[in-house]
Tab-separated table of C-alpha atoms in Angstrom:
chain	number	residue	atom	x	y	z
A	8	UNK	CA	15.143	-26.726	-16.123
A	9	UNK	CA	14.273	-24.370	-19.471
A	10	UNK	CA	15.390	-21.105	-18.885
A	11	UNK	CA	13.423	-18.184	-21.130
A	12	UNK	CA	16.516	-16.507	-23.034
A	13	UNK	CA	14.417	-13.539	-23.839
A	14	UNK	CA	14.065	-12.320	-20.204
A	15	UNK	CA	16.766	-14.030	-18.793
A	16	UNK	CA	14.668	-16.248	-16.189
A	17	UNK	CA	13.562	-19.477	-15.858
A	18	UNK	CA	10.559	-20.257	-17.868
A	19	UNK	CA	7.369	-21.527	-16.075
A	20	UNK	CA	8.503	-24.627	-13.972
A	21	UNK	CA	6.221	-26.792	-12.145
A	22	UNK	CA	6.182	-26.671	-7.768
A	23	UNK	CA	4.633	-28.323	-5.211
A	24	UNK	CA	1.600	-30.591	-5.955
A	25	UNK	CA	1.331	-29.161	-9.298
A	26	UNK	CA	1.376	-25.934	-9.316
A	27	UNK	CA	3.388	-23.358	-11.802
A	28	UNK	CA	5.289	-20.539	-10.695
A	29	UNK	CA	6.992	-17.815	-13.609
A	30	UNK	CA	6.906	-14.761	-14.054
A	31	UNK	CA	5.377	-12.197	-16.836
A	32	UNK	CA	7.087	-9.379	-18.362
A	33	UNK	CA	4.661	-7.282	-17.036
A	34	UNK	CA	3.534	-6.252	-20.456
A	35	UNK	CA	2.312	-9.545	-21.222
A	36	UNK	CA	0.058	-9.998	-18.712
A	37	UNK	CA	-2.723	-10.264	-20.675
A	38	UNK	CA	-6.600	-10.312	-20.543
A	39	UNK	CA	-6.678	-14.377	-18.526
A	40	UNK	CA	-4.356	-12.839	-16.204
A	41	UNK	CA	-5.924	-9.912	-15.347
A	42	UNK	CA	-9.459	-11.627	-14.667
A	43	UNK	CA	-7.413	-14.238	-12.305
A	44	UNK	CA	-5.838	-11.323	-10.651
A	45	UNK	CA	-9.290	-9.798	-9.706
A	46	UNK	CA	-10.610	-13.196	-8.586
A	47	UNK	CA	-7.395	-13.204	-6.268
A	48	UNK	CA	-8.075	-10.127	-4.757
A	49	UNK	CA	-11.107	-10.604	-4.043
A	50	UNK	CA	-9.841	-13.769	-1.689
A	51	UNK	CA	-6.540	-12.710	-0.722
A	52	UNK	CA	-4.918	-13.581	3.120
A	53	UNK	CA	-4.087	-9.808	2.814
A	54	UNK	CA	-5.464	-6.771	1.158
A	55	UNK	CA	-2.949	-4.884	-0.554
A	56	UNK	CA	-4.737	-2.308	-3.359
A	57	UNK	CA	-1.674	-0.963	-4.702
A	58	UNK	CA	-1.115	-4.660	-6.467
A	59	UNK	CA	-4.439	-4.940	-7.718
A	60	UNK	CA	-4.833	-4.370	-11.545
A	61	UNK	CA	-6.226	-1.293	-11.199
A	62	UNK	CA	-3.188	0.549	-9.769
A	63	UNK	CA	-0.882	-1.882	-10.219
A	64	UNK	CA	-1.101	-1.721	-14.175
A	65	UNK	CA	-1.384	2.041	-14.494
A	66	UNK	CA	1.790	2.231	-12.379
A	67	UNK	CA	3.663	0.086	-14.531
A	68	UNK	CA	2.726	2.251	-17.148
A	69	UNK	CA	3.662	5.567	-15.637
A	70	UNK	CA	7.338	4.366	-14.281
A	71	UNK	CA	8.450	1.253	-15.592
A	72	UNK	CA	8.222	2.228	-19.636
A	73	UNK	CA	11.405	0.152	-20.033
A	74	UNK	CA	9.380	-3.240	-18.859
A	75	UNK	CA	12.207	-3.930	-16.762
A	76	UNK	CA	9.685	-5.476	-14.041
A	77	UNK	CA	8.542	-8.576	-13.848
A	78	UNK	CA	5.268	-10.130	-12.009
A	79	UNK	CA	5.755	-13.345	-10.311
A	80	UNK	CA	2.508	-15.238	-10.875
A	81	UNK	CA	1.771	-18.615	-8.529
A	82	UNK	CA	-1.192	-21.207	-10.299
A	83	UNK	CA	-2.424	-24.359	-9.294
A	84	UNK	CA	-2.765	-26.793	-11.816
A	85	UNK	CA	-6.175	-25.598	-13.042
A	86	UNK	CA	-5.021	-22.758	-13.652
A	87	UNK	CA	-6.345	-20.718	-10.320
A	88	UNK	CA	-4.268	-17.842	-9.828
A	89	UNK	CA	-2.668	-18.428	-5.847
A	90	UNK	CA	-0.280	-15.292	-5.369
A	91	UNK	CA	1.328	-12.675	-7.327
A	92	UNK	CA	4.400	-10.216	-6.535
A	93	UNK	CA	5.604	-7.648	-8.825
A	94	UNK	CA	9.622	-7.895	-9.106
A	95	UNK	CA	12.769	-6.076	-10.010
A	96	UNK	CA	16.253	-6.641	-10.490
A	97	UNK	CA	18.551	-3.833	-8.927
A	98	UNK	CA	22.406	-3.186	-8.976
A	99	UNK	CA	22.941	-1.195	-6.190
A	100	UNK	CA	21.436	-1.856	-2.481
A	101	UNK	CA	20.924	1.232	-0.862
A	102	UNK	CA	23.909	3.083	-2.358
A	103	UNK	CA	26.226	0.309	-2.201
A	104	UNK	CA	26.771	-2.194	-5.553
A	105	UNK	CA	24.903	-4.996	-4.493
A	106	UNK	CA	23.217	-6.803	-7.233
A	107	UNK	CA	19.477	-8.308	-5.713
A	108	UNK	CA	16.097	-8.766	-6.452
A	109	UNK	CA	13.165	-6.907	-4.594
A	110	UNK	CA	9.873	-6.315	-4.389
A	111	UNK	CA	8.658	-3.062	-6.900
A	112	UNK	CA	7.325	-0.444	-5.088
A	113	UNK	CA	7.208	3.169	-5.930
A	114	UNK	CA	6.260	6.513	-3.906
A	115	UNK	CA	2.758	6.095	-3.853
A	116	UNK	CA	2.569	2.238	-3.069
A	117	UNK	CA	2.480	2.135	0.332
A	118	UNK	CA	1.949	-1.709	1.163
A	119	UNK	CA	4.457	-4.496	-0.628
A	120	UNK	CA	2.943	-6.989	0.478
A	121	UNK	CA	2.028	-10.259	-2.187
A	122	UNK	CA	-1.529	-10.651	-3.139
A	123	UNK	CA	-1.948	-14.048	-1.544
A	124	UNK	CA	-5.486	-16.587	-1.635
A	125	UNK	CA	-6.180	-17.223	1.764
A	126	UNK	CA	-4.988	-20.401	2.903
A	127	UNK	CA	-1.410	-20.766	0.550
A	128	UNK	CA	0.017	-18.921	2.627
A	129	UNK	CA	2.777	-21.913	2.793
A	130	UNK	CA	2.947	-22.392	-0.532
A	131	UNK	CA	3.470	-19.292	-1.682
A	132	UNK	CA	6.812	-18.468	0.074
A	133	UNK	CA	8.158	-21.677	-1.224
A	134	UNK	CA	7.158	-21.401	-4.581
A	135	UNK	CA	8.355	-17.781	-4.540
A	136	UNK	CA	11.914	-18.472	-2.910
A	137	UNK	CA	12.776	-21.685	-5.830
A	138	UNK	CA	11.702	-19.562	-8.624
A	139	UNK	CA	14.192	-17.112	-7.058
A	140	UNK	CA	16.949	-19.890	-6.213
A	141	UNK	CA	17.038	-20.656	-10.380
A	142	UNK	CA	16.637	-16.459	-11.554
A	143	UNK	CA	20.186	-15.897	-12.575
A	144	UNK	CA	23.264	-15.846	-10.559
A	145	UNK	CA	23.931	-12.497	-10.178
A	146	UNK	CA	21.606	-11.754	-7.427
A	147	UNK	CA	22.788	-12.333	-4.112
A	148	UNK	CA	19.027	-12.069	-2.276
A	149	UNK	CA	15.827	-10.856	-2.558
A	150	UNK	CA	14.759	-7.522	-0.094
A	151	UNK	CA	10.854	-7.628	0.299
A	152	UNK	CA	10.277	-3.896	1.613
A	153	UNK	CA	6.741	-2.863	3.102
A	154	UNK	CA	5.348	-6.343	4.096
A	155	UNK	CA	2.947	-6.062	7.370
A	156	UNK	CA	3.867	-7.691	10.245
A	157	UNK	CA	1.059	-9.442	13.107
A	158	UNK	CA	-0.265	-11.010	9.711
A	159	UNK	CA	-0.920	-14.740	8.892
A	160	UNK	CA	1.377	-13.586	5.642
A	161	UNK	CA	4.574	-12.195	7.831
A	162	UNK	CA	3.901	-15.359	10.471
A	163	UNK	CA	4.239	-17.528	7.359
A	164	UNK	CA	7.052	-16.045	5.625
A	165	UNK	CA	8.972	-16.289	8.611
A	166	UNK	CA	7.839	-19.728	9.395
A	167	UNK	CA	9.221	-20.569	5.667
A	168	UNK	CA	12.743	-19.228	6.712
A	169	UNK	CA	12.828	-20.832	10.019
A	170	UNK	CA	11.948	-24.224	8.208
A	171	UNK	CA	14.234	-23.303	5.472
A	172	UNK	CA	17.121	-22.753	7.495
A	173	UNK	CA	17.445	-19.754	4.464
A	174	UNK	CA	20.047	-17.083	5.447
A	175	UNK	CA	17.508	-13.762	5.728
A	176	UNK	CA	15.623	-11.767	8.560
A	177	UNK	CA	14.343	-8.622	8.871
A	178	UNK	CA	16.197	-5.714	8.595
A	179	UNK	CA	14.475	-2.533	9.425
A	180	UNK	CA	10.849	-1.985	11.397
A	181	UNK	CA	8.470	0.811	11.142
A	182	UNK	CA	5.358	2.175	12.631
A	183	UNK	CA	2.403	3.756	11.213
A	184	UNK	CA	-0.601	4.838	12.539
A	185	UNK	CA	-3.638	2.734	12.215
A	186	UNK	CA	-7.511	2.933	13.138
A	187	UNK	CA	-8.714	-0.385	14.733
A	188	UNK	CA	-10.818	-0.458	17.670
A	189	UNK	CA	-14.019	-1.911	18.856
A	190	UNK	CA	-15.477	1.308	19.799
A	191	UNK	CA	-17.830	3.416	18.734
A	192	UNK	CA	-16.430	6.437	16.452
A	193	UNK	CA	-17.773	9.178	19.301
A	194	UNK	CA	-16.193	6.946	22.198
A	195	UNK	CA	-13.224	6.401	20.313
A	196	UNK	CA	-12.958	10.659	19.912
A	197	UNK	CA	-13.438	10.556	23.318
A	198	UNK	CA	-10.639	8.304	24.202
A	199	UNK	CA	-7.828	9.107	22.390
A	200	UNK	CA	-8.769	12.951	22.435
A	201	UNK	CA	-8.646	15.247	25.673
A	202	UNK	CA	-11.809	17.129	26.832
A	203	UNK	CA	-9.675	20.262	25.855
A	204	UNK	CA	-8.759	19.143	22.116
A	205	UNK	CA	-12.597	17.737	21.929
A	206	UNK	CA	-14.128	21.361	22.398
A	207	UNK	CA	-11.209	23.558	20.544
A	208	UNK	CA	-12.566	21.034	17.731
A	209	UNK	CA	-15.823	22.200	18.360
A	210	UNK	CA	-14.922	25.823	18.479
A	211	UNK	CA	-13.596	25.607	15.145
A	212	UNK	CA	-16.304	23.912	13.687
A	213	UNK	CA	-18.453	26.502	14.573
A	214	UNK	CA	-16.171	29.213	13.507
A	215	UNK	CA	-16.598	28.113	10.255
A	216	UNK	CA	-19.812	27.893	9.653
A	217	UNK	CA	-19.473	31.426	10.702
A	218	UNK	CA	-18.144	32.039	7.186
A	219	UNK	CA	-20.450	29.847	5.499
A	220	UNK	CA	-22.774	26.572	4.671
A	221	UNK	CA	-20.163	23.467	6.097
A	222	UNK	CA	-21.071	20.046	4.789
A	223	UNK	CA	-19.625	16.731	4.330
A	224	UNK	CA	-19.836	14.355	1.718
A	225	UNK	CA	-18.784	10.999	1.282
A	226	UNK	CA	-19.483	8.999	-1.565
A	227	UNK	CA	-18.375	4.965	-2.843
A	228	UNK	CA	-19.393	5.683	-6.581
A	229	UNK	CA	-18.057	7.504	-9.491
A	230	UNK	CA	-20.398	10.746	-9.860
A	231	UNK	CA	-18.398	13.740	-10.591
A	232	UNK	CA	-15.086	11.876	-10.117
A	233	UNK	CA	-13.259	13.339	-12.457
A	234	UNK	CA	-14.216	16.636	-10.907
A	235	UNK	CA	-13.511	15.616	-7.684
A	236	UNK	CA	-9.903	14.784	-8.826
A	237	UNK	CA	-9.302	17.894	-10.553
A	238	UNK	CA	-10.372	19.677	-7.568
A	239	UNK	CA	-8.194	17.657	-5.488
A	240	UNK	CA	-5.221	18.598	-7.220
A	241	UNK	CA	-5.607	21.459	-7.446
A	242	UNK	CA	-6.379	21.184	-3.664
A	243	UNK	CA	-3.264	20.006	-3.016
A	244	UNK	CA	-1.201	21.870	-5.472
A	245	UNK	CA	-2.052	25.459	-4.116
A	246	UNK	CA	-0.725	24.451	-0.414
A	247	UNK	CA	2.979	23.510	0.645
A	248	UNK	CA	3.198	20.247	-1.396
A	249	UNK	CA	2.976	22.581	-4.478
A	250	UNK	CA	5.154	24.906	-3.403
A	251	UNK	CA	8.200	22.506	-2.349
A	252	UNK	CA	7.228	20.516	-5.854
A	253	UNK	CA	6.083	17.208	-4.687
A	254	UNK	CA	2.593	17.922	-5.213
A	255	UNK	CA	0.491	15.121	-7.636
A	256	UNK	CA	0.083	17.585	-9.405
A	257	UNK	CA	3.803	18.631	-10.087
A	258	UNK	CA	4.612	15.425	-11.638
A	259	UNK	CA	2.533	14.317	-14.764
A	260	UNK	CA	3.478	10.275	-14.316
A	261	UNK	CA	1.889	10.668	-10.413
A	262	UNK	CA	-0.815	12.386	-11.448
A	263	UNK	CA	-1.939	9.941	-14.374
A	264	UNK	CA	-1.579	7.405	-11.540
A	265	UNK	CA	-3.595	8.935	-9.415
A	266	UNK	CA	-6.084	9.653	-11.692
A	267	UNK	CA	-6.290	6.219	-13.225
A	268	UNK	CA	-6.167	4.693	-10.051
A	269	UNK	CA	-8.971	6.652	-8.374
A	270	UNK	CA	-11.148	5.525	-11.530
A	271	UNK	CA	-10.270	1.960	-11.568
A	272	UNK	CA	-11.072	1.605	-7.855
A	273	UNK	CA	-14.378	3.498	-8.195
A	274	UNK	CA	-15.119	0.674	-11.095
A	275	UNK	CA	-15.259	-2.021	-9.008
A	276	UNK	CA	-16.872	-0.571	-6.013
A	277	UNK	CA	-13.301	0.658	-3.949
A	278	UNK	CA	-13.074	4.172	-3.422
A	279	UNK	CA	-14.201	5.880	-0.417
A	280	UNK	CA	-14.699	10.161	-0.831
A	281	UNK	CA	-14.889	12.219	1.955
A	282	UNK	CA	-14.941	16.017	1.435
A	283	UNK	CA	-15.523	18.553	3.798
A	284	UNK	CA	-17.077	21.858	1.778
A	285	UNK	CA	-17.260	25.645	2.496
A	286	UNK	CA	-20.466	27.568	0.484
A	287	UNK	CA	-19.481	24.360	-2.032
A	288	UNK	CA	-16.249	24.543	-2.326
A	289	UNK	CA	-13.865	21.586	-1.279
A	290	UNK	CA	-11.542	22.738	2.121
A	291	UNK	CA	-10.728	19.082	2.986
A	292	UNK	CA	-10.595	15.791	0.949
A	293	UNK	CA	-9.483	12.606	1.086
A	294	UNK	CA	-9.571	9.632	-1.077
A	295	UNK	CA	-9.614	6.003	0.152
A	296	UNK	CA	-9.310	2.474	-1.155
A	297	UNK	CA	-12.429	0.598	0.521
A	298	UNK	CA	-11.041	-3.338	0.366
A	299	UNK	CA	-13.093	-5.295	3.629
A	300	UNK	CA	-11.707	-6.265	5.986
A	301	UNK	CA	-9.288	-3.570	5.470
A	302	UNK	CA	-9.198	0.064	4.131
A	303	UNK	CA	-6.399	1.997	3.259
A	304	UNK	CA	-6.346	6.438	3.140
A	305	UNK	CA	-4.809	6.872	0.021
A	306	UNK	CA	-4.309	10.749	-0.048
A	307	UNK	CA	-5.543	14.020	1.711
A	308	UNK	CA	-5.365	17.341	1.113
A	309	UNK	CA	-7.224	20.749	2.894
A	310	UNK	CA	-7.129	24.599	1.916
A	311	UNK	CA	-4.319	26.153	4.073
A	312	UNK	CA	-6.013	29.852	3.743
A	313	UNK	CA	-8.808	27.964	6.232
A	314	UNK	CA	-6.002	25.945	8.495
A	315	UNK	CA	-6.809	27.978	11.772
A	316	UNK	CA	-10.212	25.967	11.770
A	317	UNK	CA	-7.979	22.319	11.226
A	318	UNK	CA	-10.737	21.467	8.230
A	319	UNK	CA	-8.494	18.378	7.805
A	320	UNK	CA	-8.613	17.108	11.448
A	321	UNK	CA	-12.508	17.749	11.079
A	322	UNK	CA	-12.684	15.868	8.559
A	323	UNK	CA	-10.865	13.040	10.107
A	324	UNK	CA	-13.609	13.201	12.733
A	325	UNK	CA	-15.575	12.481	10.156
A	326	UNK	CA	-13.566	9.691	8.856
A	327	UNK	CA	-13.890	7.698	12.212
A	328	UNK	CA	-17.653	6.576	10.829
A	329	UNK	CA	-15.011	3.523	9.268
A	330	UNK	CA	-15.325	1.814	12.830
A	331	UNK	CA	-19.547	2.020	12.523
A	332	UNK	CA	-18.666	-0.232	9.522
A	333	UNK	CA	-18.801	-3.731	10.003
A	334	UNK	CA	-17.284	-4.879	7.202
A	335	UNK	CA	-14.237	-2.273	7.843
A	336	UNK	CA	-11.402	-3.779	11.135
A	337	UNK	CA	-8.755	-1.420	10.612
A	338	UNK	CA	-7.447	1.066	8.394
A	339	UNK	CA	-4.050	1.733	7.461
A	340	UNK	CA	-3.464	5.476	7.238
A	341	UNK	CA	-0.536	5.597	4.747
A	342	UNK	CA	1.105	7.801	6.898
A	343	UNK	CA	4.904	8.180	7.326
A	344	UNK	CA	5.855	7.251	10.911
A	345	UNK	CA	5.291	9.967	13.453
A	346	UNK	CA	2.833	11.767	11.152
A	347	UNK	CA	2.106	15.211	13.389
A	348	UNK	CA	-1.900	14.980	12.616
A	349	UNK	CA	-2.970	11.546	12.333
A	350	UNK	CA	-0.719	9.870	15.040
A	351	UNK	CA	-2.148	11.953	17.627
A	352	UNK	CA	-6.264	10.929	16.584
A	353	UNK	CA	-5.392	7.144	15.202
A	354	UNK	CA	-3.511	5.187	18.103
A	355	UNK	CA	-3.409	2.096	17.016
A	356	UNK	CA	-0.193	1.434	15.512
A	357	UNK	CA	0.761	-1.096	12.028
A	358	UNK	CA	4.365	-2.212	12.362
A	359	UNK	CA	5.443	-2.508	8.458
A	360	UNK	CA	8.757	-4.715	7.989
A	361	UNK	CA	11.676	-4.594	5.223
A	362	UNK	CA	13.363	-8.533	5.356
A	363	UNK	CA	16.319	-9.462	3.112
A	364	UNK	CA	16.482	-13.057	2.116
A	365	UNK	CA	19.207	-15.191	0.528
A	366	UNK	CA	18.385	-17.093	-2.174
A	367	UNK	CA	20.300	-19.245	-4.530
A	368	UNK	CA	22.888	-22.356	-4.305
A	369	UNK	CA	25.330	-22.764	-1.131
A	370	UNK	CA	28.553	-20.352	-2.309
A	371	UNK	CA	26.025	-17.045	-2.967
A	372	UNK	CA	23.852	-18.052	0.235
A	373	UNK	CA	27.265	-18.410	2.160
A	374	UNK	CA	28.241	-14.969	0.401
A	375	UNK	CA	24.899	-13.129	1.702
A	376	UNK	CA	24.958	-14.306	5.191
A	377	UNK	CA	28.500	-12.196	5.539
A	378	UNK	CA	26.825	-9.762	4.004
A	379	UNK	CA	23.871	-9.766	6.565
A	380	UNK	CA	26.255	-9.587	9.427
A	381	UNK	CA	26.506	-6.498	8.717
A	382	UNK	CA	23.379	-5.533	8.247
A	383	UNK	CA	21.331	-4.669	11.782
A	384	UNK	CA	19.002	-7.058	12.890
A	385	UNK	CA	16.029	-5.756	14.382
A	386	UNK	CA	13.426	-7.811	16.813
């Protein structure tokens, strides 16, 4: 096997029934790449937007200016793109000095899952886990964080390790609250919200259109985005995220991330807008990545001067139009487990996994599985 001095890894190497797996210094992942990478999101097993190109790249950008990570890209042998999976090497493992591999994910990527083309599923995993086996012998194992379980990609991946007999499992388990229902959006209100909650809602409503014209608007192009993103930040900033510091806002590299991602999705047809307005002036918003049969709520922010009429909850009300949509099943509400708002009006729960996976010759797969006895397995 040729191994690519330059980065350290093994040069692109030829798998299963001709296909090519490598991976790009993420820097040269040029204009061919980029096209395949929109044609494979467009027909991945699994929507994930914070891979595509459009936030993926300006990401990179933003955090990695080093080039440190690397995109593992899967072709067949006509050169159709079949999965990618941004990586990084890492020397420490949670605090302790544990050289491994995992996939790159940073505060605002809130899905780690590959982009995958439907149907390679079992190809992918493979293809991923040999280029792995030959990238250096100082990692001990790979730790794929984020990846979303009850999906023909987790059913595969742990199909592959079963087969494999690979030392790896999962390792930690989450839940988050997602929207996915067959009923209607005022049935659904009516189910998961007492008559009590229901007509405080409605109270409030109408207390604020005491104080002036209410509105919503929701929009899936790119008038006024720029704007709109200004105003969101500032949105946000001016509430408690600005004061504690972890506003967009407060950090410039988040913010051009933001920003540049909000664009990019708008560009091809992605972004969802919903704002909730006072006299004209935004009191709730919330961005969304529209990507069927899937959608994701990116970020929200309200006015906390108007919090005793709960504009954000209102305009989650709003927000449950997504099950009139028929292209839309679920959508994943980015939340952190036990969120205090959105837990309580989206029951549906995603269960997002963390799995660490051996990889490599007999002595360093012997050499993680001690190491994963002492790691807690969970079901």
């Amino acid at each position: 096997m040729q191994h690519d001095p330059a980065l350290g890894t093994p040069a692109a190497q030829p798998s299963r029934g001709g296909m090519r797996s490598h991976a790009l210094a993420w820097r040269d992942f040029g204009l061919p790449q980029r096209a395949q990478l929109r044609d494979l999101a467009a027909h991945a097993t699994q929507p994930n937007p914070f891979f595509e190109e459009w936030h993926l790249f300006p990401s990179l950008e933003a955090l990695d200016p080093k080039g440190e990570v690397m995109v593992f890209w899967l072709e067949d042998a006509d050169g159709q793109a079949l999965g990618l999976l941004p990586l990084k090497r890492e020397l420490g493992y949670y605090g302790r000095p544990i050289p491994h591999w995992r996939n790159w994910m940073h505060a605002n990527c809130f899905l780690g899952a590959p982009l995958v083309r439907a149907g390679c599923e079992a190809v992918f995993w493979p293809a991923l886990f040999e280029w792995l086996d030959s990238a250096g012998a100082l990692p001990m194992f790979v730790h794929l964080a984020g990846m979303p379980l009850e999906t023909a990609l987790a059913d595969e991946l742990e199909a592959c390790l079963a087969r494999s007999h690979r030392a790896g499992r999962r390792v930690h388990v989450v839940e988050r609250a997602m929207l996915a229902s067959a009923l209607e959006p005022q049935a659904y209100l009516e189910e998961v919200l007492s008559t009590k909650r229901r007509k405080e809602l409605r109270r409030q409503r109408r207390r604020l259109e005491e104080c002036g014209a209410v509105e919503t608007e929701f929009l899936r192009d790119d008038s006024d985005l720029q704007a709109w993103i200004a105003a969101f930040l500032a949105l946000e900033a001016a509430g408690w995220k600005g004061k504690q510091g972890s506003a967009t806002a407060n950090d410039p590299d988040k913010a051009a991330i933001f920003t540049r991602a909000l664009h990019g999705a708008a560009a091809c047809g992605k972004l969802e807008r919903r704002t909730l307005r006072l006299d004209g002036a935004p009191i709730a918003m919330l961005a969304s990545f529209y990507t069927p049969p899937g959608a994701f709520s990116y970020k929200t922010a309200f006015d906390e001067e108007f919090a005793r009429f709960s504009p954000g909850v209102l305009l989650q009300v709003e927000n449950l139009d997504s099950l009139s949509d028929p292209a839309i099943d679920w959508v994943d509400s980015c939340a952190s487990a036990d969120h205090p708002m959105i837990d309580h009006m989206w029951r549906e729960r995603r269960r997002i996994a963390r799995y660490s996976i051996g990889i490599g010759g007999a002595a360093r797969q012997a050499l993680f599985g001690a190491l994963l006895a002492f790691e807690g397995t969970v079901a």
